[in-house]
PDB file of C-alpha atoms in Angstrom:
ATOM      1  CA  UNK A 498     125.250  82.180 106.539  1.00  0.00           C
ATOM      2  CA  UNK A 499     126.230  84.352 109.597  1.00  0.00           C
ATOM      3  CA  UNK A 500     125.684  82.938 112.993  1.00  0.00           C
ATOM      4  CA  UNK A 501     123.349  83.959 115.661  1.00  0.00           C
ATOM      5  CA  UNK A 502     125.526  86.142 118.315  1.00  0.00           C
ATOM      6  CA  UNK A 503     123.017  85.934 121.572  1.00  0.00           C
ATOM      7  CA  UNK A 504     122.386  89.437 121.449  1.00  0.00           C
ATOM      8  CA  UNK A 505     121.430  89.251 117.872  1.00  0.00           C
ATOM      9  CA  UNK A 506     118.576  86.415 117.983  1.00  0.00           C
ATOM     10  CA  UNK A 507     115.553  86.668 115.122  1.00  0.00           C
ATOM     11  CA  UNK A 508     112.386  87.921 116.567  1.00  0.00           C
ATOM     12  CA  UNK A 509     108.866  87.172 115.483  1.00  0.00           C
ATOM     13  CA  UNK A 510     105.618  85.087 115.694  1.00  0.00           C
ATOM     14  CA  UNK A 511     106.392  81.227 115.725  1.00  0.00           C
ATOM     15  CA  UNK A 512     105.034  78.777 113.685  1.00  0.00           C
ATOM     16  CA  UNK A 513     102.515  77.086 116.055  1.00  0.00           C
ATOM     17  CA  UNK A 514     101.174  80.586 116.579  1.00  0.00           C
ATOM     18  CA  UNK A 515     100.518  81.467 113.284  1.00  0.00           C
ATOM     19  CA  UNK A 516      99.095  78.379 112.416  1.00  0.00           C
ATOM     20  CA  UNK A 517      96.687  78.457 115.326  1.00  0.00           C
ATOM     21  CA  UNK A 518      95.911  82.329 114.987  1.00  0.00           C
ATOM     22  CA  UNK A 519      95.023  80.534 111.055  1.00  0.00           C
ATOM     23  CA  UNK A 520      92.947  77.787 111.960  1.00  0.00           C
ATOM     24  CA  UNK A 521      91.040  79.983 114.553  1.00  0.00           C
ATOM     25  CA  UNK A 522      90.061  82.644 112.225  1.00  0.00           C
ATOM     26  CA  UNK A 523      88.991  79.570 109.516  1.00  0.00           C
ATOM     27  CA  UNK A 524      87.084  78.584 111.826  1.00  0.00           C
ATOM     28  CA  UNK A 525      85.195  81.888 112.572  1.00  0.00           C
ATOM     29  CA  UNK A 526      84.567  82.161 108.494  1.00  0.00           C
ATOM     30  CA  UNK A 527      82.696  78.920 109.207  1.00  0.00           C
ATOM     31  CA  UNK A 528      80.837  79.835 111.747  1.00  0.00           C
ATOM     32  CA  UNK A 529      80.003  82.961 109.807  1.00  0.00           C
ATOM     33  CA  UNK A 530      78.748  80.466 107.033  1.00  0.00           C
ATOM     34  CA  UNK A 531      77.008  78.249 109.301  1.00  0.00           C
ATOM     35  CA  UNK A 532      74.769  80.937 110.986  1.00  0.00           C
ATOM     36  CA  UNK A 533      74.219  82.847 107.012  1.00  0.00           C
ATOM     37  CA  UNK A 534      73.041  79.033 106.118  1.00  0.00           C
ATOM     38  CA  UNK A 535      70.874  79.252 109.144  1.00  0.00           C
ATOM     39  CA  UNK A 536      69.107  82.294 107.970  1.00  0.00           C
ATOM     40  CA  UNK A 537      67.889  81.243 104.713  1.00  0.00           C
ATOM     41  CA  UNK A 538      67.440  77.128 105.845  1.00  0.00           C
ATOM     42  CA  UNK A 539      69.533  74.405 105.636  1.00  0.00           C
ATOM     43  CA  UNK A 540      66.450  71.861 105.414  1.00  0.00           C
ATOM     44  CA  UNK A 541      65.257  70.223 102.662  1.00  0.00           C
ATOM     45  CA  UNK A 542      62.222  71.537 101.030  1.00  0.00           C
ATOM     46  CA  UNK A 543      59.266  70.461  98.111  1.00  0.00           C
ATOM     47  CA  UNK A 544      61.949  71.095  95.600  1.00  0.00           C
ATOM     48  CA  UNK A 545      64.843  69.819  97.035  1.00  0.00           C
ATOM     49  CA  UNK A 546      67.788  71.433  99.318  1.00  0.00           C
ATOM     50  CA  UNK A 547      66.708  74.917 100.702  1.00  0.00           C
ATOM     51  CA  UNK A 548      69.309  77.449  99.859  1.00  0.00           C
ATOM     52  CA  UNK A 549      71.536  77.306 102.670  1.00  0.00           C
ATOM     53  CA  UNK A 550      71.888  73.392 102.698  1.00  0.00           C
ATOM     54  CA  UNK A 551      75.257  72.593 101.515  1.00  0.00           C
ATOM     55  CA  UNK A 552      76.797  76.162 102.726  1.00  0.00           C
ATOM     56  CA  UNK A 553      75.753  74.579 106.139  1.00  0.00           C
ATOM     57  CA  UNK A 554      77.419  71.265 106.104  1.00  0.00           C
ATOM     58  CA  UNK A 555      80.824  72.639 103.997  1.00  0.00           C
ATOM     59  CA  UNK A 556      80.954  75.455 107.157  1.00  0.00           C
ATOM     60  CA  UNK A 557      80.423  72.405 109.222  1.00  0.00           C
ATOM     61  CA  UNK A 558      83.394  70.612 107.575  1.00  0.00           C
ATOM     62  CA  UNK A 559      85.284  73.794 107.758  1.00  0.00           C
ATOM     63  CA  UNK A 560      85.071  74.174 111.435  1.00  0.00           C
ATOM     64  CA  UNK A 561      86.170  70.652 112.476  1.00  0.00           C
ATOM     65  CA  UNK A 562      89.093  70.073 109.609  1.00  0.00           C
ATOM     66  CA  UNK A 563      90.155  74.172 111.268  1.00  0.00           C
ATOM     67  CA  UNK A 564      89.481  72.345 115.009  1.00  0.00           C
ATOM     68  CA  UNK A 565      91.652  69.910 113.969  1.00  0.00           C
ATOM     69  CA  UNK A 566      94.111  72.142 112.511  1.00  0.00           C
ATOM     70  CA  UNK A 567      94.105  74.477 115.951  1.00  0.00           C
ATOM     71  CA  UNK A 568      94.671  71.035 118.298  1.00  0.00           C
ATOM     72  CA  UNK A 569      97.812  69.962 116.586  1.00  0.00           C
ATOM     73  CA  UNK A 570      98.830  73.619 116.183  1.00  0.00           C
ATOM     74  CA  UNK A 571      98.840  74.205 120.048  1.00  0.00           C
ATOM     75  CA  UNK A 572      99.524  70.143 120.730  1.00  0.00           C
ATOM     76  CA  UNK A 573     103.591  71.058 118.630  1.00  0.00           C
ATOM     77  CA  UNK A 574     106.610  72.037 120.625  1.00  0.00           C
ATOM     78  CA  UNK A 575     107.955  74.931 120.454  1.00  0.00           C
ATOM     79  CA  UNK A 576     108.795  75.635 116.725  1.00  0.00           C
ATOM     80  CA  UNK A 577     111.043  77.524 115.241  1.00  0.00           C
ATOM     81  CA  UNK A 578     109.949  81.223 114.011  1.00  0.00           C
ATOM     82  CA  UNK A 579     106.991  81.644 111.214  1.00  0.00           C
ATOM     83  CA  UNK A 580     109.333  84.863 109.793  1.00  0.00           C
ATOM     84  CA  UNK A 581     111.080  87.753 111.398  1.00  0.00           C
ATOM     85  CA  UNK A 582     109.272  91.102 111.671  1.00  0.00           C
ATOM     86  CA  UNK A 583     111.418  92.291 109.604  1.00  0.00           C
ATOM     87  CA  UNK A 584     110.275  89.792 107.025  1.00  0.00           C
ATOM     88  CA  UNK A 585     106.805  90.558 107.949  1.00  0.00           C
ATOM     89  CA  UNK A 586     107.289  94.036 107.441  1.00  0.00           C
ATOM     90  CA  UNK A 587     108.093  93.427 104.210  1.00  0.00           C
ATOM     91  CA  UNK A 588     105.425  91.316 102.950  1.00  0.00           C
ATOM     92  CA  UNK A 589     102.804  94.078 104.857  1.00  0.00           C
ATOM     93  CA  UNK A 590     104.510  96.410 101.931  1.00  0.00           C
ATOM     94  CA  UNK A 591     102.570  94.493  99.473  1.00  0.00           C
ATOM     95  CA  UNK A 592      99.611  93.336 101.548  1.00  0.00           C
ATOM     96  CA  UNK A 593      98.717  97.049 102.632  1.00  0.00           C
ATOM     97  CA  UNK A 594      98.806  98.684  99.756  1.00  0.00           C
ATOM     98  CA  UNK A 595      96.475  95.460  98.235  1.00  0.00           C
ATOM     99  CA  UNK A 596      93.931  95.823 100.866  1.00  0.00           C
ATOM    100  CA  UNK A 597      93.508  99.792 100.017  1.00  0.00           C
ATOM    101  CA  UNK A 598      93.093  99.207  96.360  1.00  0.00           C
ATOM    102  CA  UNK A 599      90.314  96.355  96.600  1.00  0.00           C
ATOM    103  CA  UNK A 600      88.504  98.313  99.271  1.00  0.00           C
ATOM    104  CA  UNK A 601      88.955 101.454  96.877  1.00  0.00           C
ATOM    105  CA  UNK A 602      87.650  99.863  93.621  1.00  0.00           C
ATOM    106  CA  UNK A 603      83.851  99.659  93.967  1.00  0.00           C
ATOM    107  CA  UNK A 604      83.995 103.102  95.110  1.00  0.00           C
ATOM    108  CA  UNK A 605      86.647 104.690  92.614  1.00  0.00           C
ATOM    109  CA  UNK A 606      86.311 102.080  89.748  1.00  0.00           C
ATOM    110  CA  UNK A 607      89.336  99.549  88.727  1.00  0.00           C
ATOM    111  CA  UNK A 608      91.393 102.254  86.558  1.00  0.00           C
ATOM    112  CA  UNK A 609      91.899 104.931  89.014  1.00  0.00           C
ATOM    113  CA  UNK A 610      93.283 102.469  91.902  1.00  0.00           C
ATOM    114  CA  UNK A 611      94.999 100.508  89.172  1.00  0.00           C
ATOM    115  CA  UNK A 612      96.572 103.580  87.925  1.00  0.00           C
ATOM    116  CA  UNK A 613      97.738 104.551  91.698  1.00  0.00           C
ATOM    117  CA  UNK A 614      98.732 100.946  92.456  1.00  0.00           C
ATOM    118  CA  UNK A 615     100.969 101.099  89.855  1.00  0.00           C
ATOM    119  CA  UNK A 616     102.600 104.007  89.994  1.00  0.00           C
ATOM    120  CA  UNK A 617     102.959 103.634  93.853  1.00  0.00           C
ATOM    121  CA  UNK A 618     104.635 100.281  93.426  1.00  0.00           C
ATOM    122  CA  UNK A 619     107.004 101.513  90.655  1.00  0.00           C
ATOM    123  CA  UNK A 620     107.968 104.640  92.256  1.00  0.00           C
ATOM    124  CA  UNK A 621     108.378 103.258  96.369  1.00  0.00           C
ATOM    125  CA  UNK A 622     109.477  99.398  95.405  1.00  0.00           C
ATOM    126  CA  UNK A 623     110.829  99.521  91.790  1.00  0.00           C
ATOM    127  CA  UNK A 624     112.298 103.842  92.527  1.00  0.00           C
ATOM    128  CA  UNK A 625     111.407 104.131  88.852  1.00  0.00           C
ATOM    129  CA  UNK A 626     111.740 108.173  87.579  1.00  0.00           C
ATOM    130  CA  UNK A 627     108.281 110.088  87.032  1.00  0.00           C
ATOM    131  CA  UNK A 628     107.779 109.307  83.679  1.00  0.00           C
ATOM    132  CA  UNK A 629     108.863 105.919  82.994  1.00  0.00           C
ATOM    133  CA  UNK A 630     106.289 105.780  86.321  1.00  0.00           C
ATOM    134  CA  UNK A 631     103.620 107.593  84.748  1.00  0.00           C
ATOM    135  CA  UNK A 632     103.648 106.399  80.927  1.00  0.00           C
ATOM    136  CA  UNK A 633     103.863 102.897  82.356  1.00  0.00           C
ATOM    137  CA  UNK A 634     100.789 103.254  84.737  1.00  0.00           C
ATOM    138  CA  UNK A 635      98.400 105.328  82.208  1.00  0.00           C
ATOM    139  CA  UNK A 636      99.126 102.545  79.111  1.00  0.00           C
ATOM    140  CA  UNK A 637      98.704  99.859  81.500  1.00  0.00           C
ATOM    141  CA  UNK A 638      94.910 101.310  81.933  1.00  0.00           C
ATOM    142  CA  UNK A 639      94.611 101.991  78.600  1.00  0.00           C
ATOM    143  CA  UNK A 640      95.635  98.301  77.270  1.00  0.00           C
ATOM    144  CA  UNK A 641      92.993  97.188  79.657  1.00  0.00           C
ATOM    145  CA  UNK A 642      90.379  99.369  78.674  1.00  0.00           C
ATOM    146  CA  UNK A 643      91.295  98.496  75.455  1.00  0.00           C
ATOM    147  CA  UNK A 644      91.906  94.513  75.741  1.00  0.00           C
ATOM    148  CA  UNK A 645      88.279  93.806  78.437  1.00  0.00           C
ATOM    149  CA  UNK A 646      86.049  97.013  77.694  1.00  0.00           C
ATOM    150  CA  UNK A 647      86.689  97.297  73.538  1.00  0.00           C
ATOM    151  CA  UNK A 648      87.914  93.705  72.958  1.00  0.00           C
ATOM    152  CA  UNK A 649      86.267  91.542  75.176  1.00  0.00           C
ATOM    153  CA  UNK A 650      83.246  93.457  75.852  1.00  0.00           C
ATOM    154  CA  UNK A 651      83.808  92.933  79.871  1.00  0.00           C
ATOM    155  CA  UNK A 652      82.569  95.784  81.638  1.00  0.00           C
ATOM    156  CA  UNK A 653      84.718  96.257  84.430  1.00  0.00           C
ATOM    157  CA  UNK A 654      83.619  98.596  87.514  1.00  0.00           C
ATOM    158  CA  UNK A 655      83.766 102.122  86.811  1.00  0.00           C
ATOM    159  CA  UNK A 656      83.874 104.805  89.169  1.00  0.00           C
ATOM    160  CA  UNK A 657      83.259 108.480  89.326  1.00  0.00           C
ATOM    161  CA  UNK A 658      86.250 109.772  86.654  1.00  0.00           C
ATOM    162  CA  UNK A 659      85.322 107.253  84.016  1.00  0.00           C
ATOM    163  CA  UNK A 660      81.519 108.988  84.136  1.00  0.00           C
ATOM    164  CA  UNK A 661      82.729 111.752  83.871  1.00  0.00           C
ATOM    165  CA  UNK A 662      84.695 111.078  80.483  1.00  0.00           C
ATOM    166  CA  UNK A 663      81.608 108.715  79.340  1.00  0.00           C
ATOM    167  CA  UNK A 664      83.479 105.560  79.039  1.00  0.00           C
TER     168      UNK A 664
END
């Protein structure tokens, strides 16, 4: 392992900022829960819990194990770096991409994302040729549509192409 030189020292978040930025954000998913519970009641009616009982109390829960989480996160030392950028860059080559294909699925169905997701990951991360690239990412959708649609009998979302071919 090569040592630091001092002009040469890793850069990125540290560890007791990550973990706070994490238990901060946990807790605003709670809160989210907490005021969706208060909507629809969190009392208990005639028939038993109103629908937003237990969502209430588990977003209760959530928020004071994430409080807990966020004191002892910014109660630490300094700690040593979460990752290097450049680590973090890579992992955001994976995480990117992800985030664009589940945001594009109820709008372009799960084979044409698929398809792209594929083929973008084989050609940019795997620098497959075009057609091991292509034949790989058009089977793949085909086994699928195959193995859950023919097999299974799962419908899975379809978007505006498969319409158009009546699938």
């Amino acid at each position: 392992m090569p040592s630091q030189s001092p002009e040469r020292r890793p850069n990125g978040p540290r560890q007791r900022h990550v973990e706070a930025g994490v238990a901060a954000f946990v807790m605003l998913l709670g809160g989210i829960t907490i005021l969706g519970s208060l909507k629809v009641g969190t009392g208990w009616g005639a028939e038993g819990p109103q629908s937003g009982f237990f969502p209430f109390w588990v977003g209760l829960a959530v928020i004071a194990a994430s409080a807990v989480n966020l004191l002892r996160a910014l109660a630490q030392p300094a700690r040593p770096l979460f990752a290097e950028w450049r680590q973090i860059r890579q992992v955001l080559k994976i995480v990117w991409p992800m985030a664009i294909y589940v945001a594009a699925v109820p709008w372009l169905g799960i084979y044409v994302p698929s398809f792209l997701l594929t083929a973008g990951f084989m050609r940019w991360l795997g620098r497959y040729g075009w057609p091991v690239t292509l034949a790989i990412s058009a089977g793949l959708q085909i086994l699928i549509y195959l193995t859950f649609e023919r097999w299974f009998l799962v419908p899975l979302p379809k978007g505006p192409l498969e319409d158009m071919l009546g699938l």
